[in-house]
Amino acid sequence: MVYWIENGKMKKTETKDVMLDGKNRYWGVFSFEETDEICDLLRVDRVFLNQFLKNTATRFESHDGFDAISYNVTQYSEDAVQVKRACMIVRKDLFLIVADNPDAVLAIVGEIGEDVEKQTGFDRLYYTFFERATQDDAALLDGIEQEIAALEDQLIVSGRKNCVVEIITLRKKLMYFKRNYEQTLNVLDDIQENENELIDQKSMRYFKIYANRVDRLYHIVLNLRDYVTQVREAYQAEVDISLNGVMKLFTVITAIFLPLTLIVGWYGMNLKMPEYEWQYGYHLVIIICTAVVVFGLFYFKRHNWFR
């Protein structure tokens, strides 16, 4: 699918009608399977393009007369993270996008019907691809912040005991955002170098504005990662407090019954003791043991050890 840009207006045209004479400017979106078909028509180096398409990471390469960009468009949802690859070849007369899902790329740039004309510039279109790839990220990050706040309330107010799965899920989401923004910022830095002068200085402000926006989003992600870390530490503190409560209970029980153990050990010795001959000796031991238990319970209760 190829579009012809003339005087700021965009019109759909057939690939076979493309005239690369240095005066017309075109942009097109194709699938990976269509690369062999378009290379000759659009005068793209077939060998270079096939090699470049093998790259799966976000990267930027500046060559003689054109720039090549491999960009991973990350789409986030509640259930999963989907990554759609898009490779771009940018020249003075061509902005070519080869993607694993061309329809998704068109949805990012904007739906363009056959009879619809859009007032746009070539540089503006170049910028729009990047800008719309992250246009919903601020709302997504706001939603993640609300998730973290809700999880924190559950831990502190509701006394929830287990939130490991939620914490791991949130950290993974933020990791995807962080990695995506880091790679995007690297590409934007290279684009702003403008070694081939494919973008005029007036249009370069779009990329500077967008780079500042991505940088802000990147720092929001870093702050959210710190927030998740704080929630995880609060959760760990709650686990430690719960464990301390269990240990405290066992300590109290041990302290109460330790004197009884001493009594049992004392009278368990294979020695002839005088009280063995006393008819009330057995009853006295029972009274002493009961008194020790009652005193221990009273003592620890008074010192709030059962709280």
PDB file of C-alpha atoms in Angstrom:
ATOM      1  CA  MET A   1       0.000   0.000   0.000  1.00  0.00           C
ATOM      2  CA  VAL A   2       1.624   3.251  -1.178  1.00  0.00           C
ATOM      3  CA  TYR A   3       0.587   6.870  -0.608  1.00  0.00           C
ATOM      4  CA  TRP A   4       1.744   9.823  -2.651  1.00  0.00           C
ATOM      5  CA  ILE A   5       2.322  13.136  -0.908  1.00  0.00           C
ATOM      6  CA  GLU A   6       1.899  16.294  -2.938  1.00  0.00           C
ATOM      7  CA  ASN A   7       1.566  19.800  -1.508  1.00  0.00           C
ATOM      8  CA  GLY A   8       0.771  18.420   1.922  1.00  0.00           C
ATOM      9  CA  LYS A   9      -1.991  16.171   0.606  1.00  0.00           C
ATOM     10  CA  MET A  10      -1.868  12.413   0.739  1.00  0.00           C
ATOM     11  CA  LYS A  11      -3.355  10.178  -1.940  1.00  0.00           C
ATOM     12  CA  LYS A  12      -3.376   6.440  -2.283  1.00  0.00           C
ATOM     13  CA  THR A  13      -1.690   5.081  -5.398  1.00  0.00           C
ATOM     14  CA  GLU A  14      -0.606   1.783  -6.880  1.00  0.00           C
ATOM     15  CA  THR A  15       2.936   0.570  -6.377  1.00  0.00           C
ATOM     16  CA  LYS A  16       3.460   0.219 -10.113  1.00  0.00           C
ATOM     17  CA  ASP A  17       2.589   3.901 -10.593  1.00  0.00           C
ATOM     18  CA  VAL A  18       5.311   5.156  -8.257  1.00  0.00           C
ATOM     19  CA  MET A  19       7.656   7.604 -10.011  1.00  0.00           C
ATOM     20  CA  LEU A  20      10.885   8.074  -8.078  1.00  0.00           C
ATOM     21  CA  ASP A  21      12.178  11.086  -9.998  1.00  0.00           C
ATOM     22  CA  GLY A  22      13.341  13.158  -7.022  1.00  0.00           C
ATOM     23  CA  LYS A  23      10.284  15.413  -7.183  1.00  0.00           C
ATOM     24  CA  ASN A  24       7.569  13.151  -5.763  1.00  0.00           C
ATOM     25  CA  ARG A  25       7.517  11.825  -2.231  1.00  0.00           C
ATOM     26  CA  TYR A  26       5.922   8.534  -1.211  1.00  0.00           C
ATOM     27  CA  TRP A  27       5.312   6.513   1.884  1.00  0.00           C
ATOM     28  CA  GLY A  28       4.152   2.916   1.997  1.00  0.00           C
ATOM     29  CA  VAL A  29       3.382   0.050   4.329  1.00  0.00           C
ATOM     30  CA  PHE A  30       4.089  -3.559   3.379  1.00  0.00           C
ATOM     31  CA  SER A  31       4.380  -6.935   5.036  1.00  0.00           C
ATOM     32  CA  PHE A  32       7.607  -8.884   5.316  1.00  0.00           C
ATOM     33  CA  GLU A  33       6.370 -11.265   2.610  1.00  0.00           C
ATOM     34  CA  GLU A  34       6.065  -8.426   0.098  1.00  0.00           C
ATOM     35  CA  THR A  35       9.670  -7.229   0.322  1.00  0.00           C
ATOM     36  CA  ASP A  36      10.894  -9.035  -2.819  1.00  0.00           C
ATOM     37  CA  GLU A  37       8.064  -7.473  -4.791  1.00  0.00           C
ATOM     38  CA  ILE A  38       8.675  -3.885  -3.730  1.00  0.00           C
ATOM     39  CA  CYS A  39      12.499  -3.704  -3.730  1.00  0.00           C
ATOM     40  CA  ASP A  40      12.860  -3.150  -7.463  1.00  0.00           C
ATOM     41  CA  LEU A  41       9.847  -0.850  -7.767  1.00  0.00           C
ATOM     42  CA  LEU A  42      10.942   1.361  -4.884  1.00  0.00           C
ATOM     43  CA  ARG A  43      14.677   1.076  -5.584  1.00  0.00           C
ATOM     44  CA  VAL A  44      15.570  -0.486  -2.266  1.00  0.00           C
ATOM     45  CA  ASP A  45      18.647  -2.667  -1.871  1.00  0.00           C
ATOM     46  CA  ARG A  46      17.185  -6.171  -1.638  1.00  0.00           C
ATOM     47  CA  VAL A  47      20.208  -7.705   0.135  1.00  0.00           C
ATOM     48  CA  PHE A  48      20.435  -4.928   2.714  1.00  0.00           C
ATOM     49  CA  LEU A  49      16.700  -4.961   3.417  1.00  0.00           C
ATOM     50  CA  ASN A  50      16.572  -8.739   3.917  1.00  0.00           C
ATOM     51  CA  GLN A  51      19.530  -8.578   6.278  1.00  0.00           C
ATOM     52  CA  PHE A  52      18.101  -5.655   8.179  1.00  0.00           C
ATOM     53  CA  LEU A  53      14.730  -7.372   8.601  1.00  0.00           C
ATOM     54  CA  LYS A  54      16.459 -10.191  10.461  1.00  0.00           C
ATOM     55  CA  ASN A  55      17.218  -7.764  13.260  1.00  0.00           C
ATOM     56  CA  THR A  56      14.676  -8.021  16.094  1.00  0.00           C
ATOM     57  CA  ALA A  57      15.893  -5.222  18.384  1.00  0.00           C
ATOM     58  CA  THR A  58      15.061  -1.537  18.179  1.00  0.00           C
ATOM     59  CA  ARG A  59      17.975   0.157  16.424  1.00  0.00           C
ATOM     60  CA  PHE A  60      18.962   2.965  14.060  1.00  0.00           C
ATOM     61  CA  GLU A  61      21.447   2.883  11.164  1.00  0.00           C
ATOM     62  CA  SER A  62      22.485   5.828   9.044  1.00  0.00           C
ATOM     63  CA  HIS A  63      23.729   4.984   5.540  1.00  0.00           C
ATOM     64  CA  ASP A  64      24.644   7.003   2.483  1.00  0.00           C
ATOM     65  CA  GLY A  65      21.438   8.739   1.447  1.00  0.00           C
ATOM     66  CA  PHE A  66      19.029   6.904   3.721  1.00  0.00           C
ATOM     67  CA  ASP A  67      18.294   5.907   7.310  1.00  0.00           C
ATOM     68  CA  ALA A  68      17.211   2.442   8.430  1.00  0.00           C
ATOM     69  CA  ILE A  69      15.244   1.975  11.636  1.00  0.00           C
ATOM     70  CA  SER A  70      14.067  -1.210  13.299  1.00  0.00           C
ATOM     71  CA  TYR A  71      11.372  -0.368  15.829  1.00  0.00           C
ATOM     72  CA  ASN A  72       9.321  -2.583  18.126  1.00  0.00           C
ATOM     73  CA  VAL A  73       5.827  -1.216  18.694  1.00  0.00           C
ATOM     74  CA  THR A  74       4.762  -2.452  22.122  1.00  0.00           C
ATOM     75  CA  GLN A  75       1.045  -2.739  22.837  1.00  0.00           C
ATOM     76  CA  TYR A  76      -0.038  -3.301  26.404  1.00  0.00           C
ATOM     77  CA  SER A  77      -3.199  -4.893  27.758  1.00  0.00           C
ATOM     78  CA  GLU A  78      -4.338  -6.286  31.088  1.00  0.00           C
ATOM     79  CA  ASP A  79      -3.544  -9.848  30.050  1.00  0.00           C
ATOM     80  CA  ALA A  80      -0.434  -9.625  27.883  1.00  0.00           C
ATOM     81  CA  VAL A  81       2.151  -7.504  26.132  1.00  0.00           C
ATOM     82  CA  GLN A  82       2.278  -7.713  22.343  1.00  0.00           C
ATOM     83  CA  VAL A  83       5.288  -6.567  20.340  1.00  0.00           C
ATOM     84  CA  LYS A  84       4.846  -5.714  16.654  1.00  0.00           C
ATOM     85  CA  ARG A  85       7.952  -5.206  14.525  1.00  0.00           C
ATOM     86  CA  ALA A  86       8.254  -2.354  12.072  1.00  0.00           C
ATOM     87  CA  CYS A  87      11.324  -1.668   9.933  1.00  0.00           C
ATOM     88  CA  MET A  88      11.651   1.698   8.200  1.00  0.00           C
ATOM     89  CA  ILE A  89      13.696   2.894   5.252  1.00  0.00           C
ATOM     90  CA  VAL A  90      13.736   6.694   5.056  1.00  0.00           C
ATOM     91  CA  ARG A  91      14.999   8.651   2.048  1.00  0.00           C
ATOM     92  CA  LYS A  92      14.329  12.096   0.630  1.00  0.00           C
ATOM     93  CA  ASP A  93      11.670  10.643  -1.636  1.00  0.00           C
ATOM     94  CA  LEU A  94      10.480   7.605   0.333  1.00  0.00           C
ATOM     95  CA  PHE A  95       9.306   6.573   3.763  1.00  0.00           C
ATOM     96  CA  LEU A  96       8.951   2.783   3.608  1.00  0.00           C
ATOM     97  CA  ILE A  97       7.570   0.724   6.507  1.00  0.00           C
ATOM     98  CA  VAL A  98       7.842  -3.067   6.455  1.00  0.00           C
ATOM     99  CA  ALA A  99       5.921  -4.648   9.318  1.00  0.00           C
ATOM    100  CA  ASP A 100       4.736  -8.022  10.494  1.00  0.00           C
ATOM    101  CA  ASN A 101       1.274  -6.475  10.786  1.00  0.00           C
ATOM    102  CA  PRO A 102       0.766  -3.636   8.241  1.00  0.00           C
ATOM    103  CA  ASP A 103      -2.809  -3.029   9.393  1.00  0.00           C
ATOM    104  CA  ALA A 104      -1.588  -2.330  12.919  1.00  0.00           C
ATOM    105  CA  VAL A 105       0.935   0.192  11.547  1.00  0.00           C
ATOM    106  CA  LEU A 106      -1.785   1.924   9.550  1.00  0.00           C
ATOM    107  CA  ALA A 107      -3.882   2.063  12.703  1.00  0.00           C
ATOM    108  CA  ILE A 108      -0.998   3.799  14.461  1.00  0.00           C
ATOM    109  CA  VAL A 109      -0.435   6.378  11.720  1.00  0.00           C
ATOM    110  CA  GLY A 110      -4.151   6.840  11.175  1.00  0.00           C
ATOM    111  CA  GLU A 111      -6.792   5.295   8.986  1.00  0.00           C
ATOM    112  CA  ILE A 112      -6.600   6.626   5.440  1.00  0.00           C
ATOM    113  CA  GLY A 113      -9.337   5.727   3.005  1.00  0.00           C
ATOM    114  CA  GLU A 114      -8.963   5.646  -0.743  1.00  0.00           C
ATOM    115  CA  ASP A 115     -10.860   8.885  -1.244  1.00  0.00           C
ATOM    116  CA  VAL A 116      -9.568  10.696   1.828  1.00  0.00           C
ATOM    117  CA  GLU A 117      -6.916  13.398   1.634  1.00  0.00           C
ATOM    118  CA  LYS A 118      -4.949  14.453   4.669  1.00  0.00           C
ATOM    119  CA  GLN A 119      -3.098  17.698   5.032  1.00  0.00           C
ATOM    120  CA  THR A 120       0.312  16.559   6.223  1.00  0.00           C
ATOM    121  CA  GLY A 121       4.008  16.834   5.549  1.00  0.00           C
ATOM    122  CA  PHE A 122       6.561  14.128   4.952  1.00  0.00           C
ATOM    123  CA  ASP A 123       8.502  14.970   8.107  1.00  0.00           C
ATOM    124  CA  ARG A 124       5.310  15.258  10.102  1.00  0.00           C
ATOM    125  CA  LEU A 125       4.279  11.781   8.970  1.00  0.00           C
ATOM    126  CA  TYR A 126       7.673  10.441  10.028  1.00  0.00           C
ATOM    127  CA  TYR A 127       7.148  11.937  13.482  1.00  0.00           C
ATOM    128  CA  THR A 128       3.514  10.773  13.694  1.00  0.00           C
ATOM    129  CA  PHE A 129       4.529   7.122  13.517  1.00  0.00           C
ATOM    130  CA  PHE A 130       6.573   7.433  16.712  1.00  0.00           C
ATOM    131  CA  GLU A 131       4.211   9.817  18.467  1.00  0.00           C
ATOM    132  CA  ARG A 132       1.116   7.654  18.060  1.00  0.00           C
ATOM    133  CA  ALA A 133       2.964   4.516  19.107  1.00  0.00           C
ATOM    134  CA  THR A 134       3.046   5.890  22.676  1.00  0.00           C
ATOM    135  CA  GLN A 135       0.051   8.214  22.735  1.00  0.00           C
ATOM    136  CA  ASP A 136      -1.878   6.025  25.204  1.00  0.00           C
ATOM    137  CA  ASP A 137       1.055   5.292  27.491  1.00  0.00           C
ATOM    138  CA  ALA A 138       0.347   8.110  29.951  1.00  0.00           C
ATOM    139  CA  ALA A 139      -3.125   6.690  30.648  1.00  0.00           C
ATOM    140  CA  LEU A 140      -1.686   3.169  30.936  1.00  0.00           C
ATOM    141  CA  LEU A 141       0.925   4.311  33.437  1.00  0.00           C
ATOM    142  CA  ASP A 142      -1.760   6.137  35.400  1.00  0.00           C
ATOM    143  CA  GLY A 143      -3.735   2.886  35.534  1.00  0.00           C
ATOM    144  CA  ILE A 144      -0.668   1.009  36.795  1.00  0.00           C
ATOM    145  CA  GLU A 145      -0.180   3.635  39.492  1.00  0.00           C
ATOM    146  CA  GLN A 146      -3.767   3.099  40.614  1.00  0.00           C
ATOM    147  CA  GLU A 147      -3.158  -0.662  40.697  1.00  0.00           C
ATOM    148  CA  ILE A 148      -0.133  -0.158  42.930  1.00  0.00           C
ATOM    149  CA  ALA A 149      -2.069   2.184  45.240  1.00  0.00           C
ATOM    150  CA  ALA A 150      -4.951  -0.311  45.486  1.00  0.00           C
ATOM    151  CA  LEU A 151      -2.511  -3.111  46.282  1.00  0.00           C
ATOM    152  CA  GLU A 152      -0.918  -0.982  48.974  1.00  0.00           C
ATOM    153  CA  ASP A 153      -4.329  -0.339  50.540  1.00  0.00           C
ATOM    154  CA  GLN A 154      -5.085  -4.057  50.541  1.00  0.00           C
ATOM    155  CA  LEU A 155      -1.835  -4.788  52.343  1.00  0.00           C
ATOM    156  CA  ILE A 156      -2.084  -2.088  54.981  1.00  0.00           C
ATOM    157  CA  VAL A 157      -5.817  -1.549  55.498  1.00  0.00           C
ATOM    158  CA  SER A 158      -7.359  -4.889  54.604  1.00  0.00           C
ATOM    159  CA  GLY A 159      -4.492  -6.963  55.947  1.00  0.00           C
ATOM    160  CA  ARG A 160      -4.063  -9.052  52.826  1.00  0.00           C
ATOM    161  CA  LYS A 161      -1.509 -11.793  53.371  1.00  0.00           C
ATOM    162  CA  ASN A 162      -0.357 -12.701  49.846  1.00  0.00           C
ATOM    163  CA  CYS A 163       0.351 -10.381  46.913  1.00  0.00           C
ATOM    164  CA  VAL A 164       3.482 -11.885  45.368  1.00  0.00           C
ATOM    165  CA  VAL A 165       1.820 -12.563  41.995  1.00  0.00           C
ATOM    166  CA  GLU A 166       0.526  -8.990  41.680  1.00  0.00           C
ATOM    167  CA  ILE A 167       3.907  -7.486  42.563  1.00  0.00           C
ATOM    168  CA  ILE A 168       5.733  -9.656  40.013  1.00  0.00           C
ATOM    169  CA  THR A 169       3.159  -8.783  37.321  1.00  0.00           C
ATOM    170  CA  LEU A 170       3.506  -5.052  37.965  1.00  0.00           C
ATOM    171  CA  ARG A 171       7.300  -5.224  37.896  1.00  0.00           C
ATOM    172  CA  LYS A 172       7.210  -7.069  34.548  1.00  0.00           C
ATOM    173  CA  LYS A 173       4.857  -4.480  33.039  1.00  0.00           C
ATOM    174  CA  LEU A 174       7.099  -1.643  34.146  1.00  0.00           C
ATOM    175  CA  MET A 175      10.144  -3.491  32.847  1.00  0.00           C
ATOM    176  CA  TYR A 176       8.575  -3.618  29.355  1.00  0.00           C
ATOM    177  CA  PHE A 177       7.823   0.112  29.511  1.00  0.00           C
ATOM    178  CA  LYS A 178      11.323   0.932  30.742  1.00  0.00           C
ATOM    179  CA  ARG A 179      13.060  -1.106  28.055  1.00  0.00           C
ATOM    180  CA  ASN A 180      10.828   0.312  25.314  1.00  0.00           C
ATOM    181  CA  TYR A 181      11.474   3.916  26.349  1.00  0.00           C
ATOM    182  CA  GLU A 182      15.226   3.374  26.624  1.00  0.00           C
ATOM    183  CA  GLN A 183      15.367   1.994  23.094  1.00  0.00           C
ATOM    184  CA  THR A 184      13.076   4.726  21.768  1.00  0.00           C
ATOM    185  CA  LEU A 185      15.221   7.458  23.301  1.00  0.00           C
ATOM    186  CA  ASN A 186      18.327   5.955  21.684  1.00  0.00           C
ATOM    187  CA  VAL A 187      16.619   5.965  18.267  1.00  0.00           C
ATOM    188  CA  LEU A 188      15.376   9.532  18.734  1.00  0.00           C
ATOM    189  CA  ASP A 189      18.888  10.704  19.623  1.00  0.00           C
ATOM    190  CA  ASP A 190      20.175   9.185  16.375  1.00  0.00           C
ATOM    191  CA  ILE A 191      17.328  10.688  14.335  1.00  0.00           C
ATOM    192  CA  GLN A 192      18.091  14.139  15.714  1.00  0.00           C
ATOM    193  CA  GLU A 193      21.679  13.789  14.532  1.00  0.00           C
ATOM    194  CA  ASN A 194      20.129  14.003  11.033  1.00  0.00           C
ATOM    195  CA  GLU A 195      23.309  12.951   9.259  1.00  0.00           C
ATOM    196  CA  ASN A 196      21.575  12.614   5.866  1.00  0.00           C
ATOM    197  CA  GLU A 197      19.594  15.850   6.391  1.00  0.00           C
ATOM    198  CA  LEU A 198      16.333  14.040   5.744  1.00  0.00           C
ATOM    199  CA  ILE A 199      14.487  16.275   8.205  1.00  0.00           C
ATOM    200  CA  ASP A 200      14.544  20.061   8.031  1.00  0.00           C
ATOM    201  CA  GLN A 201      15.321  22.045  11.142  1.00  0.00           C
ATOM    202  CA  LYS A 202      11.799  23.384  11.403  1.00  0.00           C
ATOM    203  CA  SER A 203      10.360  19.876  11.559  1.00  0.00           C
ATOM    204  CA  MET A 204      13.079  18.667  13.898  1.00  0.00           C
ATOM    205  CA  ARG A 205      11.278  20.368  16.772  1.00  0.00           C
ATOM    206  CA  TYR A 206       8.616  17.659  16.560  1.00  0.00           C
ATOM    207  CA  PHE A 207      11.197  15.033  17.428  1.00  0.00           C
ATOM    208  CA  LYS A 208      12.665  17.157  20.212  1.00  0.00           C
ATOM    209  CA  ILE A 209       9.207  17.602  21.726  1.00  0.00           C
ATOM    210  CA  TYR A 210       8.536  13.884  21.409  1.00  0.00           C
ATOM    211  CA  ALA A 211      11.916  12.953  22.918  1.00  0.00           C
ATOM    212  CA  ASN A 212      11.112  15.151  25.931  1.00  0.00           C
ATOM    213  CA  ARG A 213       7.760  13.438  26.264  1.00  0.00           C
ATOM    214  CA  VAL A 214       9.300   9.957  26.137  1.00  0.00           C
ATOM    215  CA  ASP A 215      11.896  11.050  28.683  1.00  0.00           C
ATOM    216  CA  ARG A 216       9.106  12.157  31.036  1.00  0.00           C
ATOM    217  CA  LEU A 217       7.333   8.836  30.569  1.00  0.00           C
ATOM    218  CA  TYR A 218      10.611   7.056  31.240  1.00  0.00           C
ATOM    219  CA  HIS A 219      11.055   8.863  34.554  1.00  0.00           C
ATOM    220  CA  ILE A 220       7.432   8.128  35.478  1.00  0.00           C
ATOM    221  CA  VAL A 221       8.210   4.444  34.973  1.00  0.00           C
ATOM    222  CA  LEU A 222      11.280   4.736  37.195  1.00  0.00           C
ATOM    223  CA  ASN A 223       9.168   6.368  39.917  1.00  0.00           C
ATOM    224  CA  LEU A 224       6.552   3.625  39.619  1.00  0.00           C
ATOM    225  CA  ARG A 225       9.274   0.986  39.919  1.00  0.00           C
ATOM    226  CA  ASP A 226      10.354   2.647  43.162  1.00  0.00           C
ATOM    227  CA  TYR A 227       6.717   2.686  44.289  1.00  0.00           C
ATOM    228  CA  VAL A 228       6.390  -1.051  43.620  1.00  0.00           C
ATOM    229  CA  THR A 229       9.627  -1.626  45.526  1.00  0.00           C
ATOM    230  CA  GLN A 230       8.205   0.272  48.501  1.00  0.00           C
ATOM    231  CA  VAL A 231       5.018  -1.820  48.383  1.00  0.00           C
ATOM    232  CA  ARG A 232       7.101  -4.988  48.187  1.00  0.00           C
ATOM    233  CA  GLU A 233       9.104  -3.864  51.215  1.00  0.00           C
ATOM    234  CA  ALA A 234       5.881  -3.081  53.070  1.00  0.00           C
ATOM    235  CA  TYR A 235       4.607  -6.552  52.177  1.00  0.00           C
ATOM    236  CA  GLN A 236       7.862  -8.097  53.390  1.00  0.00           C
ATOM    237  CA  ALA A 237       7.550  -6.103  56.618  1.00  0.00           C
ATOM    238  CA  GLU A 238       4.021  -7.460  57.110  1.00  0.00           C
ATOM    239  CA  VAL A 239       5.315 -10.995  56.548  1.00  0.00           C
ATOM    240  CA  ASP A 240       8.104 -10.396  59.066  1.00  0.00           C
ATOM    241  CA  ILE A 241       5.637  -9.008  61.606  1.00  0.00           C
ATOM    242  CA  SER A 242       3.401 -12.031  61.149  1.00  0.00           C
ATOM    243  CA  LEU A 243       6.378 -14.335  61.561  1.00  0.00           C
ATOM    244  CA  ASN A 244       7.462 -12.438  64.658  1.00  0.00           C
ATOM    245  CA  GLY A 245       3.978 -12.924  66.096  1.00  0.00           C
ATOM    246  CA  VAL A 246       4.243 -16.674  65.595  1.00  0.00           C
ATOM    247  CA  MET A 247       7.692 -16.751  67.164  1.00  0.00           C
ATOM    248  CA  LYS A 248       6.404 -14.656  70.053  1.00  0.00           C
ATOM    249  CA  LEU A 249       3.606 -17.132  70.703  1.00  0.00           C
ATOM    250  CA  PHE A 250       6.007 -20.057  70.729  1.00  0.00           C
ATOM    251  CA  THR A 251       8.323 -18.122  73.031  1.00  0.00           C
ATOM    252  CA  VAL A 252       5.493 -17.533  75.502  1.00  0.00           C
ATOM    253  CA  ILE A 253       4.477 -21.191  75.421  1.00  0.00           C
ATOM    254  CA  THR A 254       8.094 -22.264  75.937  1.00  0.00           C
ATOM    255  CA  ALA A 255       8.554 -19.814  78.822  1.00  0.00           C
ATOM    256  CA  ILE A 256       5.382 -21.065  80.548  1.00  0.00           C
ATOM    257  CA  PHE A 257       6.181 -24.750  80.295  1.00  0.00           C
ATOM    258  CA  LEU A 258       9.946 -24.537  80.788  1.00  0.00           C
ATOM    259  CA  PRO A 259       9.605 -24.663  84.652  1.00  0.00           C
ATOM    260  CA  LEU A 260       7.457 -27.769  84.253  1.00  0.00           C
ATOM    261  CA  THR A 261      10.262 -29.321  82.231  1.00  0.00           C
ATOM    262  CA  LEU A 262      12.623 -28.524  85.092  1.00  0.00           C
ATOM    263  CA  ILE A 263      10.300 -30.173  87.584  1.00  0.00           C
ATOM    264  CA  VAL A 264       9.951 -33.237  85.375  1.00  0.00           C
ATOM    265  CA  GLY A 265      13.726 -33.452  85.015  1.00  0.00           C
ATOM    266  CA  TRP A 266      14.226 -32.996  88.732  1.00  0.00           C
ATOM    267  CA  TYR A 267      11.879 -35.770  89.757  1.00  0.00           C
ATOM    268  CA  GLY A 268      12.938 -37.938  86.863  1.00  0.00           C
ATOM    269  CA  MET A 269      16.360 -38.458  88.419  1.00  0.00           C
ATOM    270  CA  ASN A 270      17.028 -41.986  89.610  1.00  0.00           C
ATOM    271  CA  LEU A 271      17.549 -40.870  93.212  1.00  0.00           C
ATOM    272  CA  LYS A 272      15.647 -41.637  96.394  1.00  0.00           C
ATOM    273  CA  MET A 273      14.079 -38.351  97.479  1.00  0.00           C
ATOM    274  CA  PRO A 274      12.438 -37.817 100.924  1.00  0.00           C
ATOM    275  CA  GLU A 275       9.149 -36.556  99.447  1.00  0.00           C
ATOM    276  CA  TYR A 276       8.666 -39.894  97.720  1.00  0.00           C
ATOM    277  CA  GLU A 277       7.592 -41.278 101.106  1.00  0.00           C
ATOM    278  CA  TRP A 278       5.169 -38.411 101.779  1.00  0.00           C
ATOM    279  CA  GLN A 279       1.557 -39.274 101.022  1.00  0.00           C
ATOM    280  CA  TYR A 280       0.777 -35.781  99.723  1.00  0.00           C
ATOM    281  CA  GLY A 281       3.912 -35.414  97.564  1.00  0.00           C
ATOM    282  CA  TYR A 282       2.131 -36.187  94.308  1.00  0.00           C
ATOM    283  CA  HIS A 283      -0.623 -33.653  95.060  1.00  0.00           C
ATOM    284  CA  LEU A 284       1.978 -31.027  95.948  1.00  0.00           C
ATOM    285  CA  VAL A 285       3.715 -31.440  92.588  1.00  0.00           C
ATOM    286  CA  ILE A 286       0.385 -31.031  90.778  1.00  0.00           C
ATOM    287  CA  ILE A 287      -0.341 -27.833  92.727  1.00  0.00           C
ATOM    288  CA  ILE A 288       3.125 -26.444  92.027  1.00  0.00           C
ATOM    289  CA  CYS A 289       2.860 -27.182  88.280  1.00  0.00           C
ATOM    290  CA  THR A 290      -0.588 -25.614  88.072  1.00  0.00           C
ATOM    291  CA  ALA A 291       0.585 -22.558  89.997  1.00  0.00           C
ATOM    292  CA  VAL A 292       3.554 -22.131  87.646  1.00  0.00           C
ATOM    293  CA  VAL A 293       1.291 -22.242  84.555  1.00  0.00           C
ATOM    294  CA  VAL A 294      -1.240 -19.814  86.065  1.00  0.00           C
ATOM    295  CA  PHE A 295       1.505 -17.419  87.134  1.00  0.00           C
ATOM    296  CA  GLY A 296       3.086 -17.525  83.661  1.00  0.00           C
ATOM    297  CA  LEU A 297      -0.231 -16.822  81.942  1.00  0.00           C
ATOM    298  CA  PHE A 298      -0.973 -13.970  84.350  1.00  0.00           C
ATOM    299  CA  TYR A 299       2.503 -12.475  83.947  1.00  0.00           C
ATOM    300  CA  PHE A 300       2.541 -12.503  80.132  1.00  0.00           C
ATOM    301  CA  LYS A 301      -1.055 -11.309  79.940  1.00  0.00           C
ATOM    302  CA  ARG A 302      -0.257  -8.357  82.164  1.00  0.00           C
ATOM    303  CA  HIS A 303       2.733  -7.437  79.962  1.00  0.00           C
ATOM    304  CA  ASN A 304       0.651  -7.648  76.756  1.00  0.00           C
ATOM    305  CA  TRP A 305       2.571 -10.548  75.253  1.00  0.00           C
ATOM    306  CA  PHE A 306      -0.639 -12.038  73.876  1.00  0.00           C
ATOM    307  CA  ARG A 307      -1.446  -9.009  71.717  1.00  0.00           C
TER     308      ARG A 307
END
